[in-house]
Amino acid sequence: MIKNVKEVKDKDFNIERSAEEIRNLSFKNHVCIGCGICESTCPVSAIELEEIGAISRNKINTTFSGHDKLPQNIHKGFDKAKLTIDEHKCVLCGMCSGLCPADALELTINGVPIANIDSYPHFISFAEIDDDECIYCQKCQTACPRDAITVERKLPNRADLVSGEIEVNEDDCIYCGICKEMCPAEAIEVDSVTGEESIVIDKDKCVYCLVCKKSCPTDAIKAVCRICSYGDYDINPEDAVVTGSAIIDQELCVKCGWCEGVCPTDAAKHKKPFKGSLDVDQNKCQTCGACADVCPCDALTIPSLKGPVKVDNVIKRDEYCIRCGACEKTCPNDAITVKITNVDYTPTNSKTWIEALEALKN
């Protein structure tokens, strides 16, 4: 007999039951995208999705800018759980865990996630960044709607990338401070106090741009840029290399493809588990912004400015849509239709699982 051994109270919860094997179902509220697939596919109707639109508005005080993630508009965390599970109904079959496109629900059997058990199917999807191709420009980090990418970079030593000579003839210098004010690298310090005059040039900061030389009213500064005059002959190419690392938090990533879309070197690659379509009925749309608020991949935005030229009420970026259906569920005017036409998943012999996976198709 299966017996409850843990009471469920928190929004991030664990349901655990023991029999011949120990099954545990955990939920990560911050990962959930509110698509409702778990609710619609639960065979015992144990899952109830909350009003995701209302929860999202509590998180984002939006001005309907969609992709703009303004710091003053974003509140950390959620005050309310996005879904509830009736632990008395739940039979820990794992259907919600296996079908969740965001991996917000995880069923483990004797401590092993079913995603790691071959007999259980799972979606075929990925997101990755090739460090050999990455130039650490951070465009993917900026574009990621889930803040799932962290790019750390180590920049070259600036002093290794410049070559030149500079000196000050203090017999001619009048310590006027013009060179200090003009220096774009802030490499010059001048003390103009009578009797304490001095000038110091920090050669680690100096880029030999010759601005100080050209602006000096007494021609006291002599400087030459060897790079400008003679080319890069004395610069070691290895000293100019930017190094670093690009890490994708797979817990937060929803495989939307923004990273690949903005990557200038094709270092980022992704694959979505669902193929399908996203359609918006512009006539029904009332520009409430609910769809833009809940979309986990910033595939929908509401134009912030409207001029004399008619524009769509909702702008869609179909290439970044993951077909989760959260926007369709949230739209109060039934203006959005999301269809799944194909689901990529690993092979399984279970007819029940095959039927559940195929049922995701509209």
Short mmCIF file of C-alpha atoms in Angstrom, two decimals, residues 20-354:
data_model
loop_
_atom_site.label_atom_id
_atom_site.label_comp_id
_atom_site.label_asym_id
_atom_site.label_seq_id
_atom_site.Cartn_x
_atom_site.Cartn_y
_atom_site.Cartn_z
CA GLU A 20 8.64 -1.28 -2.73
CA GLU A 21 10.24 1.78 -4.26
CA ILE A 22 10.44 5.37 -3.09
CA ARG A 23 8.88 7.89 -5.45
CA ASN A 24 9.25 11.61 -4.96
CA LEU A 25 7.62 14.43 -6.92
CA SER A 26 9.11 17.90 -6.52
CA PHE A 27 8.05 21.22 -8.02
CA LYS A 28 10.15 24.33 -8.68
CA ASN A 29 7.84 27.32 -8.79
CA HIS A 30 10.44 29.72 -10.20
CA VAL A 31 11.05 27.40 -13.17
CA CYS A 32 7.37 26.84 -14.06
CA ILE A 33 6.26 28.72 -17.19
CA GLY A 34 2.53 28.36 -16.58
CA CYS A 35 1.79 26.44 -19.77
CA GLY A 36 -0.75 24.12 -18.11
CA ILE A 37 0.43 20.98 -19.92
CA CYS A 38 0.70 19.19 -16.59
CA GLU A 39 -2.87 20.11 -15.70
CA SER A 40 -4.33 18.99 -19.02
CA THR A 41 -2.42 15.69 -19.16
CA CYS A 42 -2.70 14.53 -15.52
CA PRO A 43 -4.61 11.23 -15.72
CA VAL A 44 -6.20 11.69 -12.29
CA SER A 45 -6.91 15.44 -12.46
CA ALA A 46 -4.70 16.11 -9.46
CA ILE A 47 -3.14 19.31 -10.79
CA GLU A 48 -4.73 22.75 -10.91
CA LEU A 49 -3.07 25.70 -12.62
CA GLU A 50 -3.56 29.06 -10.98
CA GLU A 51 -4.33 32.33 -12.78
CA ILE A 52 -0.93 32.75 -14.38
CA GLY A 53 -1.76 36.16 -15.81
CA ALA A 54 -2.51 37.56 -12.37
CA ILE A 55 0.64 36.01 -10.91
CA SER A 56 2.75 37.36 -13.75
CA ARG A 57 1.39 40.88 -13.29
CA ASN A 58 2.37 40.61 -9.66
CA LYS A 59 5.92 39.85 -10.80
CA ILE A 60 6.21 42.33 -13.66
CA ASN A 61 4.78 45.82 -13.27
CA THR A 62 4.69 46.04 -17.04
CA THR A 63 4.31 49.04 -19.28
CA PHE A 64 3.55 46.57 -22.05
CA SER A 65 7.08 46.81 -23.36
CA GLY A 66 7.36 43.05 -23.62
CA HIS A 67 11.06 42.28 -24.11
CA ASP A 68 12.26 45.28 -22.07
CA LYS A 69 13.32 43.89 -18.71
CA LEU A 70 13.48 47.13 -16.75
CA PRO A 71 14.94 46.66 -13.25
CA GLN A 72 12.23 48.78 -11.64
CA ASN A 73 9.55 46.59 -13.19
CA ILE A 74 10.81 43.23 -12.01
CA HIS A 75 10.14 41.79 -8.58
CA LYS A 76 12.24 38.90 -7.38
CA GLY A 77 10.35 35.67 -6.85
CA PHE A 78 6.66 34.89 -6.68
CA ASP A 79 4.34 35.39 -3.75
CA LYS A 80 1.99 32.68 -4.97
CA ALA A 81 2.41 29.17 -6.30
CA LYS A 82 1.61 28.76 -9.99
CA LEU A 83 -0.04 25.40 -9.50
CA THR A 84 -1.33 23.13 -6.77
CA ILE A 85 -1.33 19.34 -6.63
CA ASP A 86 -3.87 17.34 -4.65
CA GLU A 87 -1.58 14.89 -2.90
CA HIS A 88 -4.51 12.60 -2.14
CA LYS A 89 -5.28 12.20 -5.84
CA CYS A 90 -1.70 12.12 -7.13
CA VAL A 91 -0.50 8.58 -7.89
CA LEU A 92 3.08 9.65 -8.71
CA CYS A 93 2.89 8.26 -12.23
CA GLY A 94 5.34 10.86 -13.48
CA MET A 95 3.24 12.03 -16.41
CA CYS A 96 3.48 15.70 -15.35
CA SER A 97 7.22 15.39 -14.87
CA GLY A 98 7.83 13.75 -18.22
CA LEU A 99 5.65 16.18 -20.17
CA CYS A 100 6.74 19.45 -18.55
CA PRO A 101 8.67 21.40 -21.21
CA ALA A 102 10.42 23.47 -18.54
CA ASP A 103 11.32 20.58 -16.20
CA ALA A 104 9.62 22.37 -13.32
CA LEU A 105 8.24 19.04 -12.07
CA GLU A 106 10.58 16.16 -11.36
CA LEU A 107 9.68 12.63 -10.39
CA THR A 108 12.44 10.52 -8.91
CA ILE A 109 12.37 6.79 -8.26
CA ASN A 110 14.74 5.73 -5.52
CA GLY A 111 16.49 9.07 -5.97
CA VAL A 112 16.92 8.78 -9.75
CA PRO A 113 15.04 11.30 -11.98
CA ILE A 114 12.87 9.55 -14.55
CA ALA A 115 14.60 11.69 -17.20
CA ASN A 116 17.63 9.48 -16.53
CA ILE A 117 15.69 6.22 -16.74
CA ASP A 118 15.62 4.83 -20.27
CA SER A 119 12.20 3.24 -19.94
CA TYR A 120 10.66 6.69 -19.44
CA PRO A 121 10.52 8.92 -22.53
CA HIS A 122 11.73 12.48 -22.46
CA PHE A 123 11.77 15.38 -24.89
CA ILE A 124 14.67 15.70 -27.30
CA SER A 125 15.85 19.28 -26.87
CA PHE A 126 19.01 21.13 -26.02
CA ALA A 127 20.73 24.50 -25.75
CA GLU A 128 24.49 24.80 -25.80
CA ILE A 129 27.33 27.22 -26.47
CA ASP A 130 30.55 26.12 -28.13
CA ASP A 131 33.42 27.70 -26.18
CA ASP A 132 35.73 27.23 -29.15
CA GLU A 133 33.53 29.52 -31.26
CA CYS A 134 32.32 31.91 -28.54
CA ILE A 135 33.89 35.37 -28.47
CA TYR A 136 32.24 36.23 -25.14
CA CYS A 137 30.40 39.27 -26.50
CA GLN A 138 27.58 38.69 -23.97
CA LYS A 139 24.84 39.25 -26.57
CA CYS A 140 23.22 35.94 -25.58
CA GLN A 141 23.30 36.88 -21.91
CA THR A 142 21.57 40.17 -22.69
CA ALA A 143 18.94 38.60 -24.95
CA CYS A 144 18.04 35.56 -22.81
CA PRO A 145 14.51 36.14 -21.48
CA ARG A 146 15.04 33.70 -18.61
CA ASP A 147 18.40 35.08 -17.44
CA ALA A 148 19.69 31.56 -17.92
CA ILE A 149 23.03 32.50 -19.50
CA THR A 150 26.09 33.79 -17.70
CA VAL A 151 29.08 34.93 -19.74
CA GLU A 152 32.26 35.68 -17.84
CA ARG A 153 35.13 37.15 -19.79
CA LYS A 154 38.72 38.07 -19.09
CA LEU A 155 39.84 41.01 -21.18
CA PRO A 156 43.41 41.46 -22.44
CA ASN A 157 45.77 43.74 -20.59
CA ARG A 158 45.39 47.08 -22.33
CA ALA A 159 49.10 47.82 -21.90
CA ASP A 160 49.91 44.75 -24.00
CA LEU A 161 47.92 46.10 -26.94
CA VAL A 162 49.56 49.50 -27.25
CA SER A 163 53.11 50.41 -28.11
CA GLY A 164 54.75 53.79 -28.01
CA GLU A 165 56.86 56.28 -26.14
CA ILE A 166 55.97 59.38 -24.15
CA GLU A 167 57.92 61.81 -22.03
CA VAL A 168 57.56 65.29 -20.59
CA ASN A 169 60.23 67.98 -20.72
CA GLU A 170 59.65 69.56 -17.34
CA ASP A 171 61.83 72.53 -18.27
CA ASP A 172 59.15 73.48 -20.80
CA CYS A 173 56.07 72.26 -18.87
CA ILE A 174 54.05 74.98 -17.16
CA TYR A 175 51.78 72.51 -15.30
CA CYS A 176 48.64 74.09 -16.73
CA GLY A 177 46.73 70.80 -16.57
CA ILE A 178 45.37 70.98 -20.12
CA CYS A 179 46.85 67.57 -20.94
CA LYS A 180 45.15 66.06 -17.90
CA GLU A 181 41.77 67.44 -18.91
CA MET A 182 42.20 66.31 -22.50
CA CYS A 183 43.54 62.80 -21.85
CA PRO A 184 40.79 60.29 -22.81
CA ALA A 185 42.51 57.50 -20.86
CA GLU A 186 42.82 59.54 -17.64
CA ALA A 187 46.49 58.61 -17.60
CA ILE A 188 47.88 62.02 -16.59
CA GLU A 189 48.04 63.59 -13.13
CA VAL A 190 49.11 67.20 -12.76
CA ASP A 191 49.72 69.10 -9.53
CA SER A 192 49.58 72.85 -10.25
CA VAL A 193 50.10 74.09 -6.69
CA THR A 194 52.83 76.74 -6.68
CA GLY A 195 56.09 75.31 -5.44
CA GLU A 196 54.76 71.75 -5.63
CA GLU A 197 54.27 71.42 -9.39
CA SER A 198 54.51 67.95 -10.85
CA ILE A 199 53.26 65.86 -13.75
CA VAL A 200 53.00 62.06 -13.86
CA ILE A 201 51.94 59.90 -16.81
CA ASP A 202 50.70 56.39 -16.02
CA LYS A 203 52.10 54.34 -18.89
CA ASP A 204 49.84 51.41 -17.99
CA LYS A 205 46.86 53.58 -18.86
CA CYS A 206 48.37 55.56 -21.73
CA VAL A 207 47.24 54.48 -25.19
CA TYR A 208 49.60 56.82 -27.06
CA CYS A 209 46.77 58.65 -28.79
CA LEU A 210 48.92 61.83 -28.85
CA VAL A 211 46.04 64.05 -27.71
CA CYS A 212 48.20 65.44 -24.90
CA LYS A 213 51.04 66.21 -27.28
CA LYS A 214 48.74 68.02 -29.69
CA SER A 215 47.03 70.05 -26.96
CA CYS A 216 50.12 71.08 -24.98
CA PRO A 217 50.54 74.88 -25.38
CA THR A 218 54.33 74.73 -24.78
CA ASP A 219 55.17 71.57 -26.74
CA ALA A 220 56.52 70.04 -23.53
CA ILE A 221 55.18 66.57 -24.31
CA LYS A 222 56.94 64.31 -26.77
CA ALA A 223 55.10 61.15 -27.78
CA VAL A 224 54.97 58.63 -30.57
CA CYS A 225 52.58 55.76 -31.28
CA ARG A 226 54.50 52.90 -32.86
CA ILE A 227 51.29 51.03 -33.67
CA CYS A 228 49.89 53.93 -35.68
CA SER A 229 53.16 54.64 -37.46
CA TYR A 230 54.48 51.20 -38.20
CA GLY A 231 51.65 48.75 -37.77
CA ASP A 232 51.21 45.85 -35.34
CA TYR A 233 54.70 44.50 -35.74
CA ASP A 234 55.52 44.41 -32.05
CA ILE A 235 52.20 43.18 -30.69
CA ASN A 236 51.83 39.51 -29.76
CA PRO A 237 48.50 38.30 -31.22
CA GLU A 238 47.96 36.05 -28.21
CA ASP A 239 47.94 39.11 -25.95
CA ALA A 240 44.81 40.38 -27.73
CA VAL A 241 42.70 37.27 -27.15
CA VAL A 242 39.58 37.58 -24.96
CA THR A 243 39.05 34.46 -22.86
CA GLY A 244 36.19 33.40 -20.64
CA SER A 245 33.28 31.02 -20.25
CA ALA A 246 29.64 30.89 -21.25
CA ILE A 247 27.35 28.84 -19.03
CA ILE A 248 23.69 27.98 -19.59
CA ASP A 249 21.62 27.25 -16.51
CA GLN A 250 19.70 24.26 -17.84
CA GLU A 251 17.19 24.56 -15.01
CA LEU A 252 16.02 27.96 -16.27
CA CYS A 253 16.60 27.50 -20.00
CA VAL A 254 13.49 26.79 -22.09
CA LYS A 255 15.34 26.29 -25.42
CA CYS A 256 13.73 29.34 -27.02
CA GLY A 257 16.68 30.06 -29.29
CA TRP A 258 17.36 33.71 -28.50
CA CYS A 259 21.00 32.82 -27.83
CA GLU A 260 21.39 31.28 -31.27
CA GLY A 261 19.44 34.09 -32.92
CA VAL A 262 21.74 36.86 -31.67
CA CYS A 263 25.06 35.00 -31.65
CA PRO A 264 27.43 36.61 -34.20
CA THR A 265 29.70 33.55 -34.45
CA ASP A 266 27.15 30.70 -34.50
CA ALA A 267 28.55 29.44 -31.21
CA ALA A 268 25.08 28.96 -29.68
CA LYS A 269 22.83 26.15 -30.84
CA HIS A 270 19.43 24.96 -29.67
CA LYS A 271 16.65 22.51 -30.45
CA LYS A 272 13.05 22.84 -29.36
CA PRO A 273 10.99 19.75 -28.42
CA PHE A 274 7.84 21.09 -30.11
CA LYS A 275 7.14 22.23 -33.65
CA GLY A 276 3.99 24.07 -34.55
CA SER A 277 2.46 27.49 -35.08
CA LEU A 278 1.56 30.65 -33.21
CA ASP A 279 -1.31 32.74 -34.54
CA VAL A 280 -2.64 36.05 -33.22
CA ASP A 281 -6.02 37.44 -34.23
CA GLN A 282 -5.21 41.16 -34.30
CA ASN A 283 -8.92 42.04 -34.49
CA LYS A 284 -9.69 40.26 -31.21
CA CYS A 285 -6.58 41.55 -29.41
CA GLN A 286 -7.24 44.39 -26.95
CA THR A 287 -3.52 45.04 -26.21
CA CYS A 288 -3.91 44.12 -22.54
CA GLY A 289 -0.34 42.80 -22.51
CA ALA A 290 -1.14 39.57 -20.67
CA CYS A 291 0.44 37.42 -23.37
CA ALA A 292 3.68 39.43 -23.32
CA ASP A 293 3.80 39.18 -19.52
CA VAL A 294 3.51 35.40 -19.36
CA CYS A 295 5.54 34.44 -22.43
CA PRO A 296 8.67 32.73 -21.09
CA CYS A 297 10.63 33.39 -24.28
CA ASP A 298 9.74 36.98 -25.19
CA ALA A 299 8.15 35.82 -28.43
CA LEU A 300 5.28 38.29 -28.01
CA THR A 301 5.54 42.03 -27.45
CA ILE A 302 3.11 44.92 -27.37
CA PRO A 303 4.31 48.00 -29.30
CA SER A 304 5.02 50.78 -26.82
CA LEU A 305 4.59 53.54 -29.39
CA LYS A 306 1.82 53.97 -31.94
CA GLY A 307 1.87 56.63 -34.64
CA PRO A 308 -0.35 57.44 -37.60
CA VAL A 309 0.70 54.18 -39.31
CA LYS A 310 -1.37 51.19 -38.21
CA VAL A 311 0.71 48.48 -36.57
CA ASP A 312 -0.19 45.07 -35.20
CA ASN A 313 -1.52 45.05 -31.66
CA VAL A 314 0.82 42.18 -30.87
CA ILE A 315 4.19 41.64 -32.50
CA LYS A 316 5.20 37.99 -32.59
CA ARG A 317 8.67 36.52 -33.02
CA ASP A 318 7.65 33.09 -34.17
CA GLU A 319 11.21 31.79 -34.33
CA TYR A 320 11.53 32.10 -30.56
CA CYS A 321 8.15 30.60 -29.61
CA ILE A 322 8.39 27.21 -27.87
CA ARG A 323 4.67 26.37 -28.39
CA CYS A 324 4.04 26.02 -24.67
CA GLY A 325 0.61 27.66 -24.92
CA ALA A 326 0.92 29.86 -21.83
CA CYS A 327 -0.11 32.92 -23.85
CA GLU A 328 -3.18 31.17 -25.26
CA LYS A 329 -4.30 30.15 -21.78
CA THR A 330 -3.84 33.67 -20.44
CA CYS A 331 -5.42 35.69 -23.25
CA PRO A 332 -8.86 36.92 -22.03
CA ASN A 333 -10.12 37.49 -25.59
CA ASP A 334 -9.21 34.15 -27.19
CA ALA A 335 -7.05 36.04 -29.66
CA ILE A 336 -4.14 33.59 -29.59
CA THR A 337 -3.95 30.07 -30.97
CA VAL A 338 -0.95 27.83 -30.39
CA LYS A 339 -0.70 24.51 -32.19
CA ILE A 340 1.79 21.70 -31.70
CA THR A 341 2.24 19.66 -34.86
CA ASN A 342 5.24 17.55 -33.87
CA VAL A 343 6.83 16.35 -30.64
CA ASP A 344 10.38 14.99 -30.51
CA TYR A 345 10.88 12.44 -27.75
CA THR A 346 12.97 9.40 -27.01
CA PRO A 347 11.55 5.95 -27.87
CA THR A 348 9.30 4.16 -25.42
CA ASN A 349 7.35 0.92 -25.40
CA SER A 350 4.66 2.32 -23.13
CA LYS A 351 1.40 2.83 -25.00
CA THR A 352 0.15 5.12 -22.23
CA TRP A 353 3.14 7.43 -22.57
CA ILE A 354 3.00 7.42 -26.35
#
